[in-house]
Amino acid sequence: MPDRSIISPYLLPDPSESAEEIAQRAATRIAYIKLAPEDKYVDVDRVLDVKGPFADEAFQGGNEAKQFLRNVCKVLVIGAGGLGCEILQNLALMGFNDIHVIDMDTIDISNLNRQFLFRESDVGKSKAVVAAAFIMNRVPGVKVTPYHGKIQDHDETYYSQFQLIVCGLDSIEARRWINATLVQMVDPEDADTVKPLIDGGTEGFKGQARVIIPTVTSCYECSIDMLTPPTTFPICTIANTPRLPEHCIEWASVLEWPKHFKDKKLDNDDPDHIEWLYQKALSRAQEFKIEGVTWSLTQGVVKNIIPAIASTNAIIAASCCNEAFKIATTSNPYLDNYMMYVGNDSLYTFTFEHEKRPECPVCGGETIEFEVKKDTKLERVVEMLTERQDMQIKKPSLSGPNGPLFFQAPKQLYEATKANLEKTVGEILQEGDQLNVTDRALPFTLTLRIKFVA
């Protein structure tokens, strides 16, 4: 067994060490990771062998906790990007031996600076598949099952097999979908249907970690109004009076691409497409004497890329995995229920309990009352829905007690219902009627109860 006294896995080498000593330290740490399971988890065992002052009453400790953690507990990790790579590593080294991972993306050269499970030779391959293989190679005894695809490819039966779900997503829509799915799975008479969801997210030097116990704590939808809407630019500004480099890029992608390529869809991941947009935006910027248009900015605006910081990913992933460990072992109380981290100027964290929202369409169990004047046109109702911060709706389609009122797609339904946009709410609905709203951003049907106001 390697000398544990020189491992210090969470400390940087002493600056006075020679290159040979640093290499020896690294080799020792790798050897330590590859020890037999009963040796490499010796530090974790110290936590599980002794009941601490904050341990849950249900905490048993000893072999029972170890057996559950290493042989029973099945964890799903959603996302194998910057945050997901850190989560997978942490879970494997903490003793979770049955891990599944889902990711629909392939590895890009730009991922390599922070997604440390990947190498240049992996570019173009599935993130989930490569990450799973890397973890299993470096941490013997751990089984990681990858799935290359969308979370929506699986039904409730698939998700019911897991004891824990940890999210390292960069998509609000995906978070809303998995949150709604887990809430809908809950059977009040069966505690095993409650699947804790641990959600992590990062944005530059900021991050958050939260624990969601479906139907017990607030769910993701309860806090949807905390999210900042995506930055949008008025079409008139883009077309006539651009002032920022972003205006020029939006002009190229929103107005010029459809004009030149008509039915050809813009592929945000195609370098040739980004190059075309860059050249167009650069020409536009020069015309209006605007500086700052670059190839990377063009890609960032089109793909809505937020700079990722490796240290932020590591901190948030550590918090998420810490909560997973506490829930799985009951060794300490889990987070109740929201932790925010800010690292712009210094290190700052704040933990608070985000309360359930009574009118939450996912876990609130109540139909939302929608106040509107009788003479309001349906077109204005559509606008009102998109303006509400607590709904985060983009292109809603509406139906009432007698069927479709307005549908954005398919084209046949749009043509058949667009005339209703000019009608008033009083003409097509009665007070107390239910208005059903669907949208690509919603993983459920939103039901509103109409209330007329003066």
Coordinates of C-alpha atoms in Angstrom, one line a residue, residues 385 391 393 395-399 435-439 442 444-448:
L385 CA -48.0 34.9 -21.7
M391 CA -43.8 31.0 -17.0
I393 CA -42.9 30.8 -22.5
K395 CA -44.2 30.6 -28.6
P396 CA -47.4 29.4 -26.9
S397 CA -50.3 27.6 -28.6
L398 CA -53.7 27.9 -27.0
S399 CA -56.8 25.7 -26.8
L435 CA -57.3 27.8 -21.3
N436 CA -54.7 25.1 -22.1
V437 CA -51.3 26.4 -23.1
T438 CA -48.6 24.3 -24.8
D439 CA -45.1 25.5 -25.7
L442 CA -42.9 23.6 -21.4
F444 CA -46.3 19.9 -19.6
T445 CA -49.6 21.5 -20.5
L446 CA -50.2 24.7 -18.6
T447 CA -53.8 25.1 -17.5
L448 CA -55.2 28.6 -16.8

